[in-house]
Every structure is written in C-alpha cells, then in structure tokens.
Amino acid sequence: MIKAAIIGATGYAGAELVRILSRHPQVRLTAITSQSYAGQAFWQVYPHLYKYIDLTCEEMDLINIINQSDVIFAALPHGHAMPIVLEAVKQNKKIIDLGADFRIDDPVVYESWYKVTHTAVDLLAEAVYGLPEINRNRIKEARILANPGCYPTSAILGLAPLLARGLIEPESIIIDSKSGVSGAGRSLSLNTHYSEVNESIKAYNIGQHRHTPEIEQEISKIAGQKITLSFTPHLTPMIRGILSTIYAKLKIEALDMDLGQLYRDFYQEEPFVRVLPEGCLPRTKDVSGSNFCDVAVVKDKRTGRAVVVSAIDNLLKGASGQAVQNMNIMFGFAEATGIDDPSLYP
Ligand SMILES: NC(=O)C1=CN([C@@H]2O[C@H](COP(=O)(O)OP(=O)(O)OC[C@H]3O[C@@H](n4cnc5c(N)ncnc54)[C@H](OP(=O)(O)O)[C@@H]3O)[C@@H](O)[C@H]2O)C=CC1
Ligand SMILES: CC(=O)N[C@@H](CCC(=O)OP(=O)(O)O)C(=O)O
C-alpha cells in the first residue's frame, strides 16, 4: 500500500484522480489540496463522491504533504508544478505532473509557447513523457513523470504505428481534433459557459495551440526525424471526450498494405488501446468514463492518404486515468489496477 497526495484535487482532473484512487486497492489517499475550498469536505465540492472518501481539502503545505506521501499528483494549471517537482525530488519522492511543465524537453520551446519562465530547467532531462504504449520501460524507472496532454495522447496513439514503420510522408500530417468542454478545466470563462458552447462547434488556436510542439516532439522521436505538422483543435458541445481525425499521405510501399492489421499488431499487447474491427469507427461515447483509446485506420485509395480516427475520454486516458496507469507502472502494480472498469464515470 502506498500513500498518495493530490495537489489541485478540486479541478476536473484532480476530482477524477480522487475518484479512481479512493477505490485503488494499493493506494491510500493522504492529502488533497485546493486553493479555494480549503477546510471543506471533498464531497461538498463534488457531491457525486459522497462516501467515497472522508478527506477534507487542505491548503498546499508542500513540505509536509510531500513528506507524508510516496507519490504526489500535481493537477494544477501549467506554470505551477515546478516548485512541487523541485521539493519532491529533494525528498526523493515520485511525482506525476498532469500539466505541461515537464513535457517539453527544450525550455526555450516551453517558454515561447507557454509564456512562463521555467524554474526547474535542470530537471527537464530527467522527466519521462508518460505515454505507456511508447515509453513503458522508461516509465518504470521514472521519478518525474510528465503526464501527456489530452490532444497529444489521441494524436500520438493514432499516428505511432504508421510513423514507427515509416509508412507516411512526415510533412503531410494534419490533425483535426474535437474536444469536450471539460478539457478547458472547471474555472469559469466566457468561452466555455453554456450559452456560448451549446449547439455550437468552433475551431480555435489554429497553428498556435500549445499542444503542437508536444505532439511534434514526441512523434519526431518515434519517426526518428524532425516533423512539423498542422493541428487544429475544436470545441464541441459535449462535456467529455476527444475525437481526432488524422490525415497523412501514404508512401508508395504502404498503398497495398493491410493497415488495420498493422495497427492490430502494433497494439496487440496494449490493455488500453482498442483497434476497432474493420468497418467500425471510434466514437467519444464508447470511451466515455474509461481509460480506453479507440483507434481505426482507413486507407483512402483515391487520394493515397491514411485517415486515422482516435477517441479518448480527455479526463481519463487524456489525464487522470493515464496518470494512474503511469503510477501503476512506476510502482510495479498490475497496469490496469483501479482503471479497468469501463463504467468508471457515474
Ligand atoms: N481537463 C482536462 O481534460 C485535462 C487537463 N490536464 C491538465 O491537468 C491540470 C489540471 O487541469 P483541470 O483539472 O482541467 O483544471 P481545473 O481548472 O479544473 O483545476 C485546477 C486545480 O488547480 C487549483 N489551482 C488553480 N490555480 C491554482 C494556484 N494558483 N495555486 C494552487 N492551486 C491552484 C484549483 O484549485 P481550486 O479548486 O481551489 O480553484 C483546482 O484544484 C492542468 O495542467 C491541465 O492542463 C491535462 C489533460 C487533460
Ligand atoms: C477544450 C480545451 O480548452 N482544451 C484545452 C486543453 C488543454 C489541456 O488540458 O492541456 P494541458 O494539460 O496541456 O494544459 C485547451 O485547448 O487549452
């Protein structure tokens, strides 16, 4: 049994961590923090978790919280994880950051996209990008785990088999992603309130979304060459889910290949990637509340393009489910412990 703390437990990602970890057989939750709800019982903030845990939200007393824990989850807005990671490393504890602060290898790239000064540059090289399907062996040894972004999870898992086999023209990649509104977090904002998002779909941040360098960095590693791509996110009137549709020009040698078989072989051993049978396409509805990433690949013979569709729940495989999957790997627990129930969401 390990002791876990969640910093930022009252956000959407943090609340999902509370829900999963409160039922995880190998974990005891020792502390949950909040900036605005300190002193309140957690269930008062999230009534659907009444009787799951009896912890009260507390202020971030970093040194003590880290001292009392074996693993710390940081679920804060980007720019806030650096002091937590520094203290966790000082106390030689494992830290899983759900934000973006340790995902980008190059601090200059991080600072230019996030407009935040990185204050723990010396630790960036140690951080492991936590996509188990790609980095499982490194995750086993990780002390600092950079949990991937939600859009990048759907994009990288969709592209990995084609890139690993060198079957697409790397500069031809276009990623078109649609997200539910919970991807923007719980804080109130004009862009995400009901009458702005309901019955409406819009593209945003074209060519300048912060997940672009993260996707490019990780798929470049898989391909073994530097890749630049087009990524367009969309906000859709649903609460959870991301559907990514990815287009890429196939190389000549791939035109006659069975791409579905390629994907099935690539993800054969993966507990959380489901390559759908031919003729079936992923839907956000089918992964909602689960840690699954559903994937399908279609060869568009007329244009010579591969069209890949992937679906995840942004709060689970795109955030907290994946964070627990990573924790399981880091501590040697069975990888699906606590996240193998497809009805996770009440
Ligand atoms: N939502 C999603 O789908 C995904 C989110 N992530 C990442 O996970 C992290 C958390 O996201 P999400 O849960 O959506 O965010 P929310 O806005 O829903 O929650 C943020 C949490 O951080 C706390 N917080 C906010 N500002 C501060 C601060 N200055 N100091 C201390 N605590 C603070 C909030 O406390 P309080 O409640 O008291 O205000 C809350 O607990 C982010 O980095 C996000 O990018 C990653 C993948 C997907
Ligand atoms: C719908 C929506 O607004 N989505 C968010 C996703 C960001 C997120 O959660 O990602 P990080 O973990 O990298 O901050 C956005 O586009 O900014």
Tab-separated table of C-alpha atoms and ligand atoms in Angstrom:
chain	number	residue	atom	x	y	z
A	1	MET	CA	0.000	0.000	0.000
A	2	ILE	CA	1.401	3.406	-0.986
A	3	LYS	CA	0.417	6.874	0.221
A	4	ALA	CA	-0.685	9.413	-2.389
A	5	ALA	CA	-1.391	13.153	-2.316
A	6	ILE	CA	-3.260	15.147	-4.942
A	7	ILE	CA	-2.395	18.806	-5.346
A	8	GLY	CA	-5.247	20.561	-7.128
A	9	ALA	CA	-7.788	17.877	-6.213
A	10	THR	CA	-10.791	20.125	-6.819
A	11	GLY	CA	-10.162	20.584	-10.543
A	12	TYR	CA	-11.767	18.259	-13.070
A	13	ALA	CA	-8.598	16.186	-13.455
A	14	GLY	CA	-7.954	16.182	-9.694
A	15	ALA	CA	-11.507	15.041	-8.934
A	16	GLU	CA	-11.110	12.108	-11.318
A	17	LEU	CA	-7.906	11.188	-9.505
A	18	VAL	CA	-9.761	11.283	-6.195
A	19	ARG	CA	-12.490	9.035	-7.587
A	20	ILE	CA	-10.072	6.463	-9.003
A	21	LEU	CA	-7.526	6.475	-6.170
A	22	SER	CA	-10.159	6.285	-3.429
A	23	ARG	CA	-11.031	2.827	-4.843
A	24	HIS	CA	-7.493	1.761	-5.789
A	25	PRO	CA	-6.544	-1.314	-3.720
A	26	GLN	CA	-2.844	-0.348	-3.468
A	27	VAL	CA	-3.278	3.328	-2.583
A	28	ARG	CA	-4.237	5.320	0.463
A	29	LEU	CA	-5.026	8.969	-0.181
A	30	THR	CA	-3.313	11.054	2.488
A	31	ALA	CA	-3.873	14.649	1.376
A	32	ILE	CA	-5.926	16.564	-1.175
A	33	THR	CA	-5.349	20.268	-1.707
A	34	SER	CA	-7.384	23.148	-3.028
A	35	GLN	CA	-6.801	26.848	-3.296
A	36	SER	CA	-10.419	27.985	-2.808
A	37	TYR	CA	-12.055	25.104	-0.906
A	38	ALA	CA	-9.562	24.534	1.916
A	39	GLY	CA	-11.427	23.366	5.025
A	40	GLN	CA	-14.358	21.889	3.096
A	41	ALA	CA	-15.087	18.174	2.880
A	42	PHE	CA	-14.304	16.932	-0.622
A	43	TRP	CA	-17.826	15.626	-1.157
A	44	GLN	CA	-19.205	19.112	-0.612
A	45	VAL	CA	-17.315	20.208	-3.735
A	46	TYR	CA	-18.157	17.022	-5.676
A	47	PRO	CA	-21.360	15.548	-4.206
A	48	HIS	CA	-21.260	12.504	-6.515
A	49	LEU	CA	-18.245	11.361	-4.465
A	50	TYR	CA	-20.149	11.447	-1.175
A	51	LYS	CA	-18.978	8.451	0.915
A	52	TYR	CA	-16.048	7.727	-1.421
A	53	ILE	CA	-13.578	9.479	0.866
A	54	ASP	CA	-13.882	11.492	4.043
A	55	LEU	CA	-10.889	13.741	3.416
A	56	THR	CA	-11.121	17.491	3.770
A	57	CYS	CA	-9.480	19.818	1.268
A	58	GLU	CA	-6.412	21.467	2.691
A	59	GLU	CA	-4.059	24.258	1.757
A	60	MET	CA	-0.839	23.394	-0.018
A	61	ASP	CA	1.646	22.829	2.824
A	62	LEU	CA	4.124	21.453	0.346
A	63	ILE	CA	6.951	20.174	2.540
A	64	ASN	CA	4.645	18.271	4.890
A	65	ILE	CA	2.363	16.905	2.201
A	66	ILE	CA	5.290	15.565	0.211
A	67	ASN	CA	6.914	14.207	3.360
A	68	GLN	CA	3.767	12.174	4.135
A	69	SER	CA	3.414	10.694	0.628
A	70	ASP	CA	5.083	8.132	-1.606
A	71	VAL	CA	3.663	9.677	-4.772
A	72	ILE	CA	2.384	13.186	-5.459
A	73	PHE	CA	-0.002	14.062	-8.260
A	74	ALA	CA	0.096	17.698	-9.394
A	75	ALA	CA	-3.131	18.661	-11.186
A	76	LEU	CA	-2.617	22.413	-11.380
A	77	PRO	CA	-2.676	24.862	-14.277
A	78	HIS	CA	0.610	24.971	-16.181
A	79	GLY	CA	3.388	27.022	-14.628
A	80	HIS	CA	2.618	25.838	-11.081
A	81	ALA	CA	4.269	22.409	-10.961
A	82	MET	CA	7.925	23.468	-10.846
A	83	PRO	CA	8.201	24.140	-7.073
A	84	ILE	CA	6.314	20.919	-6.348
A	85	VAL	CA	8.619	18.849	-8.530
A	86	LEU	CA	11.698	20.512	-7.006
A	87	GLU	CA	10.534	19.673	-3.475
A	88	ALA	CA	9.509	16.119	-4.422
A	89	VAL	CA	12.939	15.486	-5.910
A	90	LYS	CA	14.582	16.993	-2.825
A	91	GLN	CA	12.675	14.473	-0.686
A	92	ASN	CA	13.281	11.698	-3.254
A	93	LYS	CA	9.577	11.097	-3.868
A	94	LYS	CA	7.870	10.192	-7.117
A	95	ILE	CA	5.860	12.964	-8.762
A	96	ILE	CA	3.310	12.779	-11.563
A	97	ASP	CA	2.548	16.148	-13.164
A	98	LEU	CA	-0.694	16.276	-15.148
A	99	GLY	CA	0.164	19.696	-16.525
A	100	ALA	CA	2.572	20.679	-19.269
A	101	ASP	CA	5.570	21.940	-17.277
A	102	PHE	CA	7.784	18.877	-17.780
A	103	ARG	CA	6.535	17.630	-21.153
A	104	ILE	CA	8.661	19.796	-23.426
A	105	ASP	CA	12.349	18.870	-23.496
A	106	ASP	CA	13.633	22.285	-24.538
A	107	PRO	CA	12.924	25.078	-22.024
A	108	VAL	CA	13.164	27.696	-24.768
A	109	VAL	CA	10.364	25.959	-26.684
A	110	TYR	CA	8.319	25.628	-23.468
A	111	GLU	CA	8.738	29.295	-22.598
A	112	SER	CA	7.884	30.502	-26.088
A	113	TRP	CA	4.604	28.517	-26.247
A	114	TYR	CA	3.521	28.793	-22.603
A	115	LYS	CA	4.791	32.323	-21.849
A	116	VAL	CA	6.056	31.107	-18.473
A	117	THR	CA	9.646	31.044	-17.211
A	118	HIS	CA	10.767	27.513	-16.397
A	119	THR	CA	12.278	27.456	-12.917
A	120	ALA	CA	13.429	23.829	-12.833
A	121	VAL	CA	15.330	23.563	-16.105
A	122	ASP	CA	17.914	21.177	-14.635
A	123	LEU	CA	15.201	18.570	-14.023
A	124	LEU	CA	13.762	18.544	-17.548
A	125	ALA	CA	16.180	15.903	-18.819
A	126	GLU	CA	15.121	13.534	-16.054
A	127	ALA	CA	11.386	13.841	-16.697
A	128	VAL	CA	9.821	10.935	-18.587
A	129	TYR	CA	6.971	11.530	-21.032
A	130	GLY	CA	4.261	9.266	-19.687
A	131	LEU	CA	2.711	7.585	-22.688
A	132	PRO	CA	2.900	3.913	-21.630
A	133	GLU	CA	2.355	2.498	-25.115
A	134	ILE	CA	5.531	4.248	-26.276
A	135	ASN	CA	7.679	4.716	-23.154
A	136	ARG	CA	6.758	1.895	-20.775
A	137	ASN	CA	10.320	0.878	-19.892
A	138	ARG	CA	11.402	4.413	-19.060
A	139	ILE	CA	8.226	4.986	-17.018
A	140	LYS	CA	9.133	2.010	-14.793
A	141	GLU	CA	12.236	3.879	-13.624
A	142	ALA	CA	10.778	7.409	-13.611
A	143	ARG	CA	10.917	9.728	-10.626
A	144	ILE	CA	9.450	12.715	-12.510
A	145	LEU	CA	6.586	11.733	-14.763
A	146	ALA	CA	5.237	14.230	-17.299
A	147	ASN	CA	1.715	13.055	-17.999
A	148	PRO	CA	0.794	13.772	-21.628
A	149	GLY	CA	-1.730	16.350	-22.768
A	150	CYS	CA	-5.163	15.197	-23.857
A	151	TYR	CA	-4.936	16.121	-27.553
A	152	PRO	CA	-1.380	14.735	-27.807
A	153	THR	CA	-2.474	11.383	-26.342
A	154	SER	CA	-5.122	10.960	-29.031
A	155	ALA	CA	-2.824	12.192	-31.807
A	156	ILE	CA	0.316	10.257	-30.913
A	157	LEU	CA	-1.505	6.964	-30.346
A	158	GLY	CA	-3.255	7.479	-33.685
A	159	LEU	CA	-0.015	8.090	-35.577
A	160	ALA	CA	2.509	5.838	-33.840
A	161	PRO	CA	2.095	2.628	-35.903
A	162	LEU	CA	2.440	4.456	-39.233
A	163	LEU	CA	5.408	6.517	-38.036
A	164	ALA	CA	7.238	3.645	-36.384
A	165	ARG	CA	7.114	1.738	-39.687
A	166	GLY	CA	7.961	4.828	-41.773
A	167	LEU	CA	4.832	4.461	-43.908
A	168	ILE	CA	3.740	8.108	-44.247
A	169	GLU	CA	5.225	11.321	-45.582
A	170	PRO	CA	6.074	13.053	-42.291
A	171	GLU	CA	5.437	16.587	-43.546
A	172	SER	CA	1.934	15.705	-44.771
A	173	ILE	CA	0.344	15.193	-41.335
A	174	ILE	CA	-2.841	17.095	-40.476
A	175	ILE	CA	-4.552	16.555	-37.131
A	176	ASP	CA	-8.119	17.719	-36.676
A	177	SER	CA	-9.320	17.272	-33.083
A	178	LYS	CA	-12.644	17.857	-31.364
A	179	SER	CA	-12.819	18.243	-27.582
A	180	GLY	CA	-15.490	18.357	-24.919
A	181	VAL	CA	-15.632	21.433	-22.726
A	182	SER	CA	-14.195	19.782	-19.593
A	183	GLY	CA	-10.853	19.935	-21.433
A	184	ALA	CA	-10.764	23.604	-20.504
A	185	GLY	CA	-10.963	22.876	-16.767
A	186	ARG	CA	-13.501	23.897	-14.155
A	187	SER	CA	-12.811	27.616	-13.888
A	188	LEU	CA	-15.482	29.882	-15.260
A	189	SER	CA	-14.769	31.634	-18.526
A	190	LEU	CA	-16.755	33.339	-21.244
A	191	ASN	CA	-15.579	30.845	-23.878
A	192	THR	CA	-16.875	27.825	-22.004
A	193	HIS	CA	-20.121	28.896	-20.429
A	194	TYR	CA	-23.291	27.140	-21.522
A	195	SER	CA	-24.829	29.645	-23.892
A	196	GLU	CA	-21.519	30.126	-25.702
A	197	VAL	CA	-20.756	26.443	-26.308
A	198	ASN	CA	-24.136	24.755	-26.510
A	199	GLU	CA	-25.335	23.966	-30.064
A	200	SER	CA	-22.080	25.288	-31.481
A	201	ILE	CA	-18.768	23.932	-32.737
A	202	LYS	CA	-15.768	26.128	-33.331
A	203	ALA	CA	-12.124	25.797	-34.254
A	204	TYR	CA	-9.623	27.679	-32.123
A	205	ASN	CA	-5.903	28.463	-31.860
A	206	ILE	CA	-5.224	27.332	-35.433
A	207	GLY	CA	-1.481	26.927	-35.932
A	208	GLN	CA	-0.741	28.111	-32.431
A	209	HIS	CA	-2.176	25.637	-29.942
A	210	ARG	CA	0.266	24.759	-27.134
A	211	HIS	CA	-0.089	21.054	-27.790
A	212	THR	CA	1.513	21.426	-31.226
A	213	PRO	CA	5.147	21.375	-30.029
A	214	GLU	CA	4.345	18.472	-27.677
A	215	ILE	CA	2.895	16.361	-30.485
A	216	GLU	CA	5.733	17.303	-32.836
A	217	GLN	CA	8.369	16.488	-30.230
A	218	GLU	CA	7.014	13.030	-29.444
A	219	ILE	CA	6.163	11.910	-32.979
A	220	SER	CA	9.577	13.126	-34.166
A	221	LYS	CA	11.146	10.727	-31.654
A	222	ILE	CA	9.016	7.852	-32.959
A	223	ALA	CA	9.797	8.689	-36.587
A	224	GLY	CA	13.476	9.375	-35.915
A	225	GLN	CA	13.298	12.692	-37.765
A	226	LYS	CA	12.034	16.191	-37.062
A	227	ILE	CA	8.388	16.619	-38.022
A	228	THR	CA	6.309	19.782	-38.402
A	229	LEU	CA	2.552	19.343	-38.671
A	230	SER	CA	-0.797	21.106	-38.761
A	231	PHE	CA	-3.011	20.757	-35.691
A	232	THR	CA	-6.447	22.303	-35.324
A	233	PRO	CA	-8.491	21.795	-32.140
A	234	HIS	CA	-12.253	22.349	-31.967
A	235	LEU	CA	-14.525	22.962	-29.023
A	236	THR	CA	-17.725	20.896	-29.178
A	237	PRO	CA	-20.931	20.910	-27.120
A	238	MET	CA	-20.226	17.818	-25.045
A	239	ILE	CA	-18.730	17.505	-21.584
A	240	ARG	CA	-16.132	14.791	-22.115
A	241	GLY	CA	-14.224	13.275	-24.958
A	242	ILE	CA	-11.758	13.946	-27.737
A	243	LEU	CA	-12.109	12.681	-31.278
A	244	SER	CA	-9.081	13.203	-33.509
A	245	THR	CA	-9.156	12.671	-37.255
A	246	ILE	CA	-5.647	12.479	-38.675
A	247	TYR	CA	-4.670	12.658	-42.347
A	248	ALA	CA	-1.300	11.706	-43.839
A	249	LYS	CA	-0.014	10.851	-47.288
A	250	LEU	CA	0.978	7.185	-47.569
A	251	LYS	CA	4.331	6.242	-49.046
A	252	ILE	CA	4.142	4.093	-52.178
A	253	GLU	CA	5.095	0.908	-50.327
A	254	ALA	CA	2.133	1.359	-47.952
A	255	LEU	CA	-0.539	1.625	-50.617
A	256	ASP	CA	-1.080	-2.132	-50.788
A	257	MET	CA	-0.571	-2.882	-47.117
A	258	ASP	CA	-3.243	-4.010	-44.674
A	259	LEU	CA	-3.078	-1.019	-42.343
A	260	GLY	CA	-5.710	-2.415	-39.993
A	261	GLN	CA	-3.511	-5.471	-39.403
A	262	LEU	CA	-0.507	-3.193	-38.870
A	263	TYR	CA	-2.403	-1.359	-36.102
A	264	ARG	CA	-3.679	-4.569	-34.523
A	265	ASP	CA	-0.144	-5.977	-34.416
A	266	PHE	CA	1.321	-2.736	-33.027
A	267	TYR	CA	-1.185	-2.518	-30.162
A	268	GLN	CA	-1.678	-6.260	-29.651
A	269	GLU	CA	-0.401	-6.304	-26.062
A	270	GLU	CA	-1.852	-2.940	-25.002
A	271	PRO	CA	-4.585	-3.107	-22.366
A	272	PHE	CA	-5.988	0.350	-23.150
A	273	VAL	CA	-5.742	0.751	-26.917
A	274	ARG	CA	-8.559	-0.897	-28.844
A	275	VAL	CA	-8.035	-1.116	-32.585
A	276	LEU	CA	-11.579	-1.475	-33.838
A	277	PRO	CA	-12.624	-4.159	-36.327
A	278	GLU	CA	-12.765	-3.124	-39.979
A	279	GLY	CA	-15.864	-1.075	-40.733
A	280	CYS	CA	-16.154	0.274	-37.159
A	281	LEU	CA	-15.147	3.828	-36.290
A	282	PRO	CA	-14.366	5.270	-32.845
A	283	ARG	CA	-16.912	7.421	-31.018
A	284	THR	CA	-16.364	9.501	-27.907
A	285	LYS	CA	-19.463	7.889	-26.405
A	286	ASP	CA	-17.826	4.455	-26.461
A	287	VAL	CA	-14.785	5.523	-24.417
A	288	SER	CA	-16.507	7.966	-22.068
A	289	GLY	CA	-15.715	7.061	-18.473
A	290	SER	CA	-12.998	4.598	-19.473
A	291	ASN	CA	-9.238	4.635	-19.894
A	292	PHE	CA	-9.513	3.315	-23.457
A	293	CYS	CA	-8.210	4.883	-26.613
A	294	ASP	CA	-10.214	3.529	-29.551
A	295	VAL	CA	-8.477	3.697	-32.924
A	296	ALA	CA	-9.330	2.916	-36.547
A	297	VAL	CA	-7.296	3.412	-39.698
A	298	VAL	CA	-8.805	3.724	-43.151
A	299	LYS	CA	-6.915	3.786	-46.438
A	300	ASP	CA	-8.356	6.398	-48.781
A	301	LYS	CA	-7.185	4.785	-52.031
A	302	ARG	CA	-8.423	7.660	-54.211
A	303	THR	CA	-6.147	10.221	-52.526
A	304	GLY	CA	-3.424	7.869	-51.303
A	305	ARG	CA	-3.940	9.075	-47.742
A	306	ALA	CA	-4.303	7.232	-44.477
A	307	VAL	CA	-7.144	8.571	-42.353
A	308	VAL	CA	-6.828	7.622	-38.691
A	309	VAL	CA	-9.571	8.244	-36.144
A	310	SER	CA	-8.909	8.038	-32.409
A	311	ALA	CA	-11.197	8.646	-29.441
A	312	ILE	CA	-10.421	9.099	-25.754
A	313	ASP	CA	-12.045	10.484	-22.643
A	314	ASN	CA	-9.949	13.633	-22.105
A	315	LEU	CA	-10.220	13.319	-18.316
A	316	LEU	CA	-9.187	9.646	-18.228
A	317	LYS	CA	-6.826	8.356	-20.936
A	318	GLY	CA	-6.232	12.078	-21.630
A	319	ALA	CA	-5.371	12.908	-17.996
A	320	SER	CA	-6.180	11.086	-14.736
A	321	GLY	CA	-6.688	7.528	-15.989
A	322	GLN	CA	-3.358	7.693	-17.771
A	323	ALA	CA	-1.744	9.226	-14.665
A	324	VAL	CA	-2.897	6.230	-12.604
A	325	GLN	CA	-1.761	3.847	-15.369
A	326	ASN	CA	1.656	5.522	-15.087
A	327	MET	CA	1.634	5.279	-11.298
A	328	ASN	CA	0.843	1.553	-11.564
A	329	ILE	CA	3.846	1.084	-13.865
A	330	MET	CA	6.132	3.209	-11.670
A	331	PHE	CA	5.286	1.195	-8.549
A	332	GLY	CA	5.164	-2.240	-10.180
A	333	PHE	CA	1.399	-2.756	-9.726
A	334	ALA	CA	-0.634	-4.530	-12.403
A	335	GLU	CA	-1.018	-1.818	-15.034
A	336	ALA	CA	-4.821	-1.782	-15.135
A	337	THR	CA	-5.346	-1.717	-11.359
A	338	GLY	CA	-8.101	0.736	-10.466
A	339	ILE	CA	-8.750	1.784	-14.069
A	340	ASP	CA	-10.088	-1.359	-15.687
A	341	ASP	CA	-13.766	-0.643	-15.101
A	342	PRO	CA	-15.425	0.863	-18.178
A	343	SER	CA	-18.172	2.300	-16.008
A	344	LEU	CA	-15.785	4.486	-14.043
A	345	TYR	CA	-17.944	7.559	-14.551
A	346	PRO	CA	-21.138	7.511	-12.508
B	1	LIG	N1	-9.187	18.971	-18.162
B	1	LIG	C1	-8.556	18.133	-18.969
B	1	LIG	O1	-9.181	17.467	-19.821
B	1	LIG	C2	-7.079	17.947	-18.872
B	1	LIG	C3	-6.298	18.664	-18.013
B	1	LIG	N2	-4.938	18.496	-17.998
B	1	LIG	C4	-4.086	19.296	-17.159
B	1	LIG	O2	-4.313	19.000	-15.780
B	1	LIG	C5	-4.133	20.171	-14.994
B	1	LIG	C6	-5.431	20.427	-14.230
B	1	LIG	O3	-6.477	20.630	-15.178
B	1	LIG	P1	-8.005	20.769	-14.773
B	1	LIG	O4	-8.324	19.823	-13.687
B	1	LIG	O5	-8.755	20.698	-16.038
B	1	LIG	O6	-8.023	22.254	-14.209
B	1	LIG	P2	-9.100	22.957	-13.265
B	1	LIG	O7	-9.075	24.390	-13.615
B	1	LIG	O8	-10.392	22.223	-13.336
B	1	LIG	O9	-8.489	22.749	-11.796
B	1	LIG	C7	-7.322	23.367	-11.383
B	1	LIG	C8	-6.963	22.969	-9.962
B	1	LIG	O10	-5.806	23.703	-9.578
B	1	LIG	C9	-6.115	24.531	-8.449
B	1	LIG	N3	-5.429	25.814	-8.661
B	1	LIG	C10	-5.698	26.711	-9.639
B	1	LIG	N4	-4.830	27.744	-9.561
B	1	LIG	C11	-4.008	27.469	-8.517
B	1	LIG	C12	-2.910	28.140	-7.919
B	1	LIG	N5	-2.503	29.328	-8.396
B	1	LIG	N6	-2.312	27.575	-6.868
B	1	LIG	C13	-2.745	26.401	-6.359
B	1	LIG	N7	-3.794	25.721	-6.864
B	1	LIG	C14	-4.408	26.251	-7.936
B	1	LIG	C15	-7.603	24.654	-8.410
B	1	LIG	O11	-7.989	24.902	-7.084
B	1	LIG	P3	-9.435	25.467	-6.676
B	1	LIG	O12	-10.429	24.425	-6.994
B	1	LIG	O13	-9.326	25.700	-5.251
B	1	LIG	O14	-9.612	26.688	-7.514
B	1	LIG	C16	-8.023	23.276	-8.915
B	1	LIG	O15	-7.941	22.338	-7.884
B	1	LIG	C17	-3.787	21.303	-15.962
B	1	LIG	O16	-2.414	21.458	-16.063
B	1	LIG	C18	-4.380	20.787	-17.268
B	1	LIG	O17	-3.766	21.353	-18.364
B	1	LIG	C19	-4.335	17.568	-18.793
B	1	LIG	C20	-5.048	16.814	-19.652
B	1	LIG	C21	-6.484	16.963	-19.788
B	2	LIG	C1	-11.200	22.292	-24.684
B	2	LIG	C2	-9.957	22.951	-24.184
B	2	LIG	O1	-9.930	24.140	-23.930
B	2	LIG	N1	-8.907	22.180	-24.047
B	2	LIG	C3	-7.671	22.665	-23.537
B	2	LIG	C4	-6.769	21.509	-23.384
B	2	LIG	C5	-5.586	21.917	-22.591
B	2	LIG	C6	-5.141	20.930	-21.599
B	2	LIG	O2	-5.808	20.410	-20.783
B	2	LIG	O3	-3.902	20.682	-21.791
B	2	LIG	P1	-2.613	20.905	-20.898
B	2	LIG	O4	-2.592	19.794	-19.971
B	2	LIG	O5	-1.507	20.835	-21.876
B	2	LIG	O6	-2.689	22.281	-20.297
B	2	LIG	C7	-7.037	23.748	-24.423
B	2	LIG	O7	-7.222	23.731	-25.625
B	2	LIG	O8	-6.267	24.571	-23.900
